[in-house]
Coordinates of C-alpha atoms in Angstrom, one line a residue:
Chain A
X1 CA 48.4 19.9 -7.6
X2 CA 47.0 19.5 -11.1
X3 CA 49.2 18.5 -13.9
X4 CA 49.3 20.4 -17.2
X5 CA 50.0 18.9 -20.5
X6 CA 52.4 21.6 -21.3
X7 CA 54.3 21.4 -18.0
X8 CA 57.8 20.4 -19.0
X9 CA 58.9 19.8 -15.5
X10 CA 57.2 16.4 -15.2
X11 CA 59.2 15.0 -18.1
X12 CA 62.4 14.8 -16.2
X13 CA 62.7 11.2 -15.3
X14 CA 64.9 8.7 -17.1
X15 CA 61.8 6.9 -18.5
X16 CA 60.3 10.1 -19.8
X17 CA 63.5 11.1 -21.4
X18 CA 63.7 7.7 -23.1
X19 CA 60.1 7.8 -24.3
X20 CA 60.7 11.2 -25.9
X21 CA 64.1 10.4 -27.3
X22 CA 64.3 12.0 -30.7
X23 CA 64.1 9.8 -33.7
X24 CA 66.9 10.6 -36.1
X25 CA 65.8 12.3 -39.3
X26 CA 67.0 9.4 -41.4
X27 CA 65.3 6.8 -39.1
X28 CA 62.1 8.9 -39.0
X29 CA 62.0 9.3 -42.7
X30 CA 62.6 5.5 -43.2
X31 CA 59.8 4.6 -40.8
X32 CA 57.6 7.2 -42.5
X33 CA 58.3 5.6 -45.9
X34 CA 57.6 2.2 -44.6
X35 CA 54.3 3.3 -43.1
X36 CA 53.2 4.8 -46.5
X37 CA 54.1 1.6 -48.3
X38 CA 52.4 -0.6 -45.6
X39 CA 49.3 1.6 -45.8
X40 CA 49.2 0.8 -49.5
X41 CA 49.1 -2.9 -48.6
X42 CA 52.8 -3.8 -48.8
X43 CA 53.2 -6.6 -46.3
X44 CA 57.0 -6.6 -46.6
X45 CA 57.0 -3.0 -45.5
X46 CA 54.9 -3.9 -42.6
X47 CA 57.3 -6.6 -41.6
X48 CA 60.1 -4.1 -41.7
X49 CA 58.0 -1.9 -39.4
X50 CA 57.5 -4.9 -37.1
X51 CA 61.2 -5.6 -37.0
X52 CA 62.0 -2.0 -36.2
X53 CA 59.6 -1.7 -33.3
X54 CA 58.8 -5.1 -31.9
X55 CA 61.5 -5.3 -29.3
X56 CA 60.1 -2.3 -27.5
X57 CA 56.5 -3.5 -27.9
X58 CA 57.5 -6.9 -26.5
X59 CA 59.2 -5.4 -23.5
X60 CA 56.1 -3.3 -22.8
X61 CA 53.8 -6.3 -23.0
X62 CA 56.2 -8.5 -21.0
X63 CA 56.3 -6.1 -18.1
X64 CA 52.7 -5.2 -18.1
X65 CA 51.5 -8.8 -18.1
X66 CA 54.4 -10.5 -16.2
X67 CA 53.8 -13.5 -18.4
X68 CA 55.9 -14.4 -21.4
X69 CA 53.2 -16.4 -23.2
X70 CA 50.6 -13.8 -22.6
X71 CA 53.0 -11.1 -23.8
X72 CA 53.7 -13.0 -27.0
X73 CA 49.9 -13.3 -27.7
X74 CA 49.4 -9.6 -27.1
X75 CA 52.3 -8.6 -29.4
X76 CA 50.7 -10.7 -32.1
X77 CA 47.3 -9.1 -31.5
X78 CA 48.8 -5.6 -31.4
X79 CA 50.5 -5.9 -34.8
X80 CA 47.5 -7.6 -36.4
X81 CA 45.4 -4.7 -35.1
X82 CA 48.0 -2.2 -36.3
X83 CA 47.9 -3.7 -39.7
X84 CA 44.1 -3.5 -39.8
X85 CA 44.0 0.0 -38.5
X86 CA 47.0 1.4 -40.4
X87 CA 44.6 3.1 -42.8
X88 CA 43.4 5.3 -40.0
X89 CA 46.9 6.4 -39.0
X90 CA 47.1 10.0 -40.3
X91 CA 50.5 10.8 -39.1
X92 CA 49.3 13.3 -36.5
X93 CA 51.8 11.6 -34.1
X94 CA 54.9 9.4 -34.6
X95 CA 54.0 5.9 -35.8
X96 CA 55.8 4.5 -32.8
X97 CA 53.7 6.7 -30.4
X98 CA 50.5 5.5 -32.2
X99 CA 51.7 1.8 -32.1
X100 CA 52.6 1.8 -28.4
X101 CA 49.4 3.6 -27.4
X102 CA 47.5 1.0 -29.4
X103 CA 49.4 -1.8 -27.6
X104 CA 48.7 -0.3 -24.2
X105 CA 45.0 0.0 -24.9
X106 CA 45.0 -3.6 -26.1
X107 CA 46.7 -4.8 -22.9
X108 CA 44.1 -3.0 -20.8
X109 CA 41.2 -4.3 -22.8
X110 CA 42.7 -7.8 -22.7
X111 CA 42.8 -7.8 -18.9
X112 CA 39.1 -6.9 -18.8
X113 CA 38.1 -9.6 -21.2
X114 CA 40.3 -12.4 -19.9
X115 CA 40.5 -11.5 -16.3
X116 CA 37.7 -13.8 -15.3
X117 CA 39.5 -16.9 -16.7
X118 CA 42.8 -16.2 -15.1
X119 CA 44.1 -16.9 -11.7
X120 CA 44.9 -13.7 -9.7
X121 CA 47.8 -14.6 -7.6
X122 CA 51.3 -14.8 -8.9
X123 CA 53.1 -17.6 -7.2
X124 CA 56.7 -17.7 -6.2
X125 CA 57.3 -20.2 -9.0
X126 CA 55.7 -17.9 -11.5
X127 CA 58.0 -15.1 -10.5
X128 CA 61.0 -17.4 -10.8
X129 CA 60.0 -18.4 -14.3
X130 CA 59.2 -14.9 -15.2
X131 CA 62.6 -13.7 -13.9
X132 CA 64.3 -16.3 -16.2
X133 CA 62.2 -15.3 -19.2
X134 CA 62.9 -11.6 -18.6
X135 CA 66.7 -12.2 -18.3
X136 CA 66.6 -14.3 -21.5
X137 CA 64.7 -11.6 -23.4
X138 CA 66.5 -8.7 -21.9
X139 CA 70.1 -9.6 -21.1
X140 CA 71.6 -7.3 -18.5
X141 CA 68.3 -6.3 -16.9
X142 CA 68.0 -6.3 -13.1
X143 CA 66.2 -9.6 -12.3
X144 CA 65.4 -8.5 -8.8
X145 CA 63.6 -5.4 -10.1
X146 CA 61.8 -7.4 -12.8
X147 CA 60.6 -9.8 -10.2
X148 CA 59.5 -7.0 -7.9
X149 CA 57.4 -5.5 -10.8
X150 CA 56.0 -8.8 -11.8
X151 CA 54.9 -9.5 -8.2
X152 CA 52.8 -6.4 -8.0
X153 CA 49.0 -6.7 -8.2
X154 CA 48.2 -6.3 -11.9
X155 CA 46.6 -2.8 -11.8
X156 CA 49.4 -1.5 -9.7
X157 CA 51.9 -3.1 -12.1
X158 CA 50.3 -1.6 -15.1
X159 CA 50.2 2.0 -13.9
X160 CA 53.8 1.7 -12.5
X161 CA 55.2 0.4 -15.8
X162 CA 53.3 3.1 -17.8
X163 CA 54.6 5.8 -15.5
X164 CA 58.1 4.9 -14.3
X165 CA 59.3 2.6 -17.1
X166 CA 57.4 3.9 -20.1
X167 CA 57.4 7.5 -19.0
X168 CA 53.7 8.4 -19.6
X169 CA 52.4 11.4 -17.7
X170 CA 49.9 10.9 -14.9
X171 CA 47.1 12.5 -16.8
X172 CA 47.7 10.3 -19.8
X173 CA 47.6 7.2 -17.6
X174 CA 44.4 8.4 -16.0
X175 CA 42.9 8.8 -19.5
X176 CA 44.1 5.4 -20.6
X177 CA 42.9 3.5 -17.5
X178 CA 39.7 5.5 -17.0
X179 CA 40.3 6.3 -13.3
X180 CA 40.8 9.7 -11.7
X181 CA 44.2 11.4 -11.7
X182 CA 44.3 11.2 -7.9
X183 CA 43.6 7.5 -7.9
X184 CA 46.3 6.9 -10.5
X185 CA 48.8 8.9 -8.4
X186 CA 47.9 7.0 -5.3
X187 CA 48.2 3.7 -7.1
X188 CA 51.6 4.6 -8.4
X189 CA 52.9 5.8 -5.1
X190 CA 51.8 2.6 -3.5
X191 CA 53.3 0.5 -6.2
X192 CA 56.6 2.3 -5.8
X193 CA 56.5 1.5 -2.1
X194 CA 55.8 -2.2 -2.8
X195 CA 58.7 -2.4 -5.3
X196 CA 61.0 -0.8 -2.7
X197 CA 59.8 -3.3 0.0
X198 CA 60.3 -6.3 -2.4
X199 CA 63.8 -5.1 -3.2
X200 CA 64.6 -4.9 0.5
X201 CA 63.4 -8.4 1.3
Chain B
X1 CA 59.0 24.8 7.3
X2 CA 57.5 23.0 10.3
X3 CA 56.8 19.3 10.4
X4 CA 57.7 16.7 7.8
X5 CA 57.0 16.7 4.1
X6 CA 54.0 14.4 3.3
X7 CA 54.9 11.3 1.4
X8 CA 52.6 12.4 -1.5
X9 CA 54.6 15.7 -1.8
X10 CA 57.9 13.8 -1.8
X11 CA 56.6 11.7 -4.7
X12 CA 55.6 15.0 -6.4
X13 CA 59.1 16.4 -5.8
X14 CA 60.7 13.3 -7.3
X15 CA 58.3 13.6 -10.3
X16 CA 59.1 17.2 -10.8
X17 CA 55.5 18.3 -10.1
X18 CA 56.3 20.9 -7.5
X19 CA 56.4 24.6 -8.4
X20 CA 59.8 26.1 -8.4
X21 CA 59.2 28.3 -5.4
X22 CA 58.0 25.4 -3.3
X23 CA 60.7 23.1 -4.5
X24 CA 63.4 25.5 -3.1
X25 CA 61.6 25.4 0.3
X26 CA 61.2 21.6 0.3
X27 CA 64.8 21.0 -0.7
X28 CA 66.0 23.3 2.0
X29 CA 63.9 21.1 4.4
X30 CA 65.5 18.0 3.1
X31 CA 68.9 19.3 3.9
X32 CA 68.1 19.5 7.6
X33 CA 65.6 16.6 8.0
X34 CA 67.2 13.1 7.7
X35 CA 63.8 11.4 7.9
X36 CA 62.4 13.2 4.9
X37 CA 65.7 13.1 3.1
X38 CA 65.7 9.3 3.6
X39 CA 62.2 8.9 2.1
X40 CA 63.1 11.2 -0.8
X41 CA 66.3 9.4 -1.7
X42 CA 64.7 6.0 -1.4
X43 CA 61.8 7.0 -3.7
X44 CA 64.1 8.7 -6.1
X45 CA 66.4 5.7 -6.3
X46 CA 63.5 3.4 -7.0
X47 CA 62.1 5.6 -9.7
X48 CA 65.6 6.0 -11.3
X49 CA 66.1 2.3 -11.2
X50 CA 62.8 1.7 -12.9
X51 CA 63.5 4.3 -15.5
X52 CA 66.8 2.7 -16.3
X53 CA 65.5 -0.7 -17.2
X54 CA 66.1 -1.8 -20.7
X55 CA 63.2 -0.9 -23.0
X56 CA 63.8 -3.6 -25.6
X57 CA 63.2 -7.4 -25.3
X58 CA 63.9 -10.1 -27.9
X59 CA 60.6 -11.7 -28.9
X60 CA 60.2 -15.3 -30.0
X61 CA 60.7 -15.5 -33.8
X62 CA 57.4 -17.4 -34.1
X63 CA 55.4 -14.2 -33.3
X64 CA 56.0 -12.7 -36.8
X65 CA 55.1 -16.0 -38.5
X66 CA 51.8 -16.0 -36.6
X67 CA 51.1 -12.4 -37.5
X68 CA 51.9 -13.0 -41.1
X69 CA 49.6 -16.0 -41.1
X70 CA 46.8 -13.9 -39.7
X71 CA 47.4 -11.1 -42.2
X72 CA 47.3 -13.7 -45.0
X73 CA 44.2 -15.4 -43.5
X74 CA 42.0 -12.4 -44.0
X75 CA 42.9 -9.9 -41.3
X76 CA 42.7 -7.4 -44.0
X77 CA 43.6 -3.7 -43.5
X78 CA 40.6 -1.8 -42.3
X79 CA 40.8 1.6 -44.0
X80 CA 37.4 2.7 -42.7
X81 CA 39.1 5.3 -40.6
X82 CA 38.3 3.9 -37.2
X83 CA 39.6 6.3 -34.7
X84 CA 43.3 6.2 -33.8
X85 CA 44.0 4.5 -30.5
X86 CA 43.4 7.4 -28.3
X87 CA 40.4 6.1 -26.6
X88 CA 39.1 8.1 -23.8
X89 CA 38.0 7.2 -20.3
X90 CA 37.4 3.6 -19.6
X91 CA 36.8 1.8 -16.4
X92 CA 39.3 -0.8 -15.4
X93 CA 37.3 -3.5 -13.7
X94 CA 38.3 -5.7 -10.9
X95 CA 39.5 -9.1 -12.0
X96 CA 37.5 -12.1 -11.3
X97 CA 39.4 -14.9 -9.6
X98 CA 39.7 -18.4 -10.8
X99 CA 37.8 -21.0 -8.9
X100 CA 39.5 -21.6 -5.6
X101 CA 38.8 -23.8 -2.6
X102 CA 37.2 -21.1 -0.5
X103 CA 34.5 -19.1 -2.1
X104 CA 31.4 -17.4 -1.0
X105 CA 28.4 -16.4 -3.1
X106 CA 26.7 -13.4 -1.5
X107 CA 23.6 -11.4 -2.2
X108 CA 23.7 -7.7 -2.1
X109 CA 21.9 -7.7 1.3
X110 CA 24.5 -10.2 2.6
X111 CA 27.2 -7.9 1.4
X112 CA 25.6 -5.0 3.2
X113 CA 25.3 -6.9 6.4
X114 CA 29.0 -7.9 6.2
X115 CA 29.9 -4.2 5.9
X116 CA 29.6 -3.9 9.7
X117 CA 32.7 -6.0 10.0
X118 CA 34.8 -3.4 8.3
X119 CA 34.2 -0.8 10.9
X120 CA 37.8 -0.9 12.1
X121 CA 39.2 -1.4 8.7
X122 CA 40.3 1.7 6.9
X123 CA 38.2 3.5 9.4
X124 CA 40.3 6.6 9.7
X125 CA 40.8 7.1 6.0
X126 CA 37.2 6.4 5.1
X127 CA 35.8 8.5 7.9
X128 CA 37.9 11.4 6.7
X129 CA 36.9 10.9 3.1
X130 CA 33.3 10.9 4.1
X131 CA 33.7 14.3 5.8
X132 CA 34.1 13.0 9.3
X133 CA 37.1 15.2 9.9
X134 CA 39.8 17.3 8.2
X135 CA 42.2 15.4 6.0
X136 CA 45.6 17.0 6.1
X137 CA 46.4 18.4 2.7
X138 CA 43.0 17.4 1.3
X139 CA 41.3 19.7 -1.2
X140 CA 37.6 19.6 -1.5
X141 CA 36.0 19.9 -4.9
X142 CA 34.3 23.0 -3.5
X143 CA 37.4 24.8 -2.3
X144 CA 39.3 23.8 -5.3
X145 CA 36.8 25.6 -7.5
X146 CA 36.2 28.5 -5.0
X147 CA 32.5 27.6 -4.6
X148 CA 30.1 28.6 -1.9
X149 CA 29.9 27.2 1.6
X150 CA 27.0 24.9 0.9
X151 CA 28.8 23.1 -1.8
X152 CA 31.8 22.8 0.5
X153 CA 29.6 20.8 2.9
X154 CA 28.9 18.0 0.5
X155 CA 32.1 17.7 -1.5
X156 CA 34.5 15.0 -0.5
X157 CA 38.2 15.5 0.0
X158 CA 39.8 14.2 -3.2
X159 CA 42.9 13.1 -1.4
X160 CA 41.0 11.3 1.3
X161 CA 38.7 9.8 -1.3
X162 CA 41.5 8.5 -3.5
X163 CA 43.4 7.1 -0.5
X164 CA 40.2 5.3 0.6
X165 CA 39.5 3.9 -2.8
X166 CA 43.0 2.6 -3.3
X167 CA 43.1 1.1 0.2
X168 CA 39.8 -0.6 -0.1
X169 CA 40.5 -1.9 -3.7
X170 CA 43.7 -3.4 -2.3
X171 CA 41.8 -5.2 0.4
X172 CA 39.3 -6.5 -2.1
X173 CA 42.0 -7.6 -4.6
X174 CA 43.9 -9.4 -1.9
X175 CA 40.9 -11.3 -0.6
X176 CA 38.9 -11.7 -3.8
X177 CA 39.4 -15.5 -3.9
X178 CA 36.7 -16.0 -1.3
X179 CA 34.1 -14.5 -3.6
X180 CA 32.4 -16.5 -6.3
X181 CA 32.9 -15.5 -9.9
X182 CA 29.2 -14.5 -10.1
X183 CA 29.5 -12.2 -7.0
X184 CA 32.6 -10.7 -8.4
X185 CA 31.0 -10.1 -11.7
X186 CA 28.1 -8.3 -10.0
X187 CA 30.5 -6.2 -7.9
X188 CA 32.5 -5.4 -11.0
X189 CA 29.3 -4.3 -12.9
X190 CA 28.2 -2.1 -10.0
X191 CA 31.6 -0.4 -9.8
X192 CA 31.6 0.1 -13.5
X193 CA 28.3 1.9 -13.4
X194 CA 29.4 4.1 -10.6
X195 CA 32.7 4.9 -12.2
X196 CA 30.9 5.9 -15.4
X197 CA 28.6 8.2 -13.4
X198 CA 31.6 9.8 -11.6
X199 CA 33.4 10.3 -14.9
X200 CA 30.3 11.9 -16.4
X201 CA 29.8 14.3 -13.5
X202 CA 33.5 15.2 -13.5
X203 CA 33.3 16.1 -17.2
X204 CA 30.2 18.2 -16.5
X205 CA 32.0 20.0 -13.6
X206 CA 34.8 21.0 -15.9
X207 CA 32.3 23.0 -17.9
X208 CA 30.3 24.2 -15.0
X209 CA 32.7 24.2 -12.0
X210 CA 30.4 26.3 -9.8
X211 CA 27.4 24.0 -10.0
X212 CA 26.4 23.0 -6.5
X213 CA 24.1 20.3 -8.0
X214 CA 27.0 18.7 -9.8
X215 CA 29.2 18.9 -6.7
X216 CA 26.5 17.1 -4.7
X217 CA 26.1 14.5 -7.4
X218 CA 29.8 13.8 -7.5
X219 CA 29.9 13.5 -3.7
X220 CA 26.9 11.1 -3.8
X221 CA 28.5 8.9 -6.5
X222 CA 31.8 8.9 -4.6
X223 CA 30.0 7.8 -1.4
X224 CA 28.3 5.1 -3.4
X225 CA 31.6 3.8 -4.6
X226 CA 33.1 3.8 -1.2
X227 CA 30.0 2.1 0.2
X228 CA 30.2 -0.7 -2.3
X229 CA 34.0 -1.1 -1.8
X230 CA 33.5 -1.2 2.0
X231 CA 30.9 -3.9 1.7
X232 CA 33.1 -5.9 -0.6
X233 CA 36.2 -5.4 1.7
X234 CA 34.1 -6.5 4.6
X235 CA 33.1 -9.7 2.7
X236 CA 36.6 -10.7 1.9
X237 CA 38.1 -10.0 5.3
X238 CA 39.2 -13.2 7.1
X239 CA 37.0 -14.0 10.1
X240 CA 39.0 -14.5 13.3

């Protein structure tokens, strides 16, 4: 079946609820004021925006890349790009929505530009190291699940994280990745199966 | 209902994508079918676990210092109103492997010749996608848009096509280390071109869903993609 943007039924998972969690009026107003100051060139205001949002941005990058060093590079690039593009942010969406979308686009672009230079396979040692990094950065997380996600092929990992961890809709993911809705769904269904298998091993 | 619920529909049910009337029927089936209930509960548990992962991670402190340095160093704010990051369709290319011990450099004709070896591989799915038989649950472009019979002949089953693409991409991903970076770059460029063509025709079909010509074009482009992927999959298959 086709999805509709206005179909509220899809937004029922824990990830979707979390992504759409309301920002309190005070917090929203504070972020809005910081954005306005940062748009005027106030670097301290931009640092405050960074401090308010970076933990979620880093978690997104960490899971999408399954590599702590690469994630740190991407976070850096994302905020530098956000600083440069802040003038084009018109407030049509929440600042955080704009920032996370910018970050996802950057991650997808980065894979295309750097993919040729990087080894494809994730070794057992890589997964062990990543598991340790994930636990250090996210105390209390499920290390078996983090390793299972990290062990997925990169494309499968990206769409799974976008859907089941970040809570994006299927059609949003199709738009971001440039593949058909059916292919995105098939990739995510397969990725869920692979995660389940990894957890059972 | 008779028979089991398809895995795809179970995922839809977990995702809340099933119409209310059908959901009642499916949940009624789950009560009486332990196989389907087992699949449903397993997928639901996996999705719930993924959705419950923490969404915040402590970054290294050095990141801000690096950002600040780049801001100071002339990464000035660009107020030229570049579009907000809501870029549209883009093609996600296949990654090119690092140099490994076992690589082949193949010409297109060699790739084509190797395609014969994939005949047993993904045969059922690809055959169905190419119109060789009915795909359970598949919806053709034509029937989805209530077009005439001639368009129905050429349109591919979207479900079968998507399954075939994912299956073949998986095979290529898993075996890509045997291909040289140059061959992979050529493959990637070919798929990129085809994906762009598919996206263009799909956009046109949204405006003119009854166009038989567009339906044919879409089917042709999809066949081209499957053909290239089959050739690539054949090339990376281990020889026994």
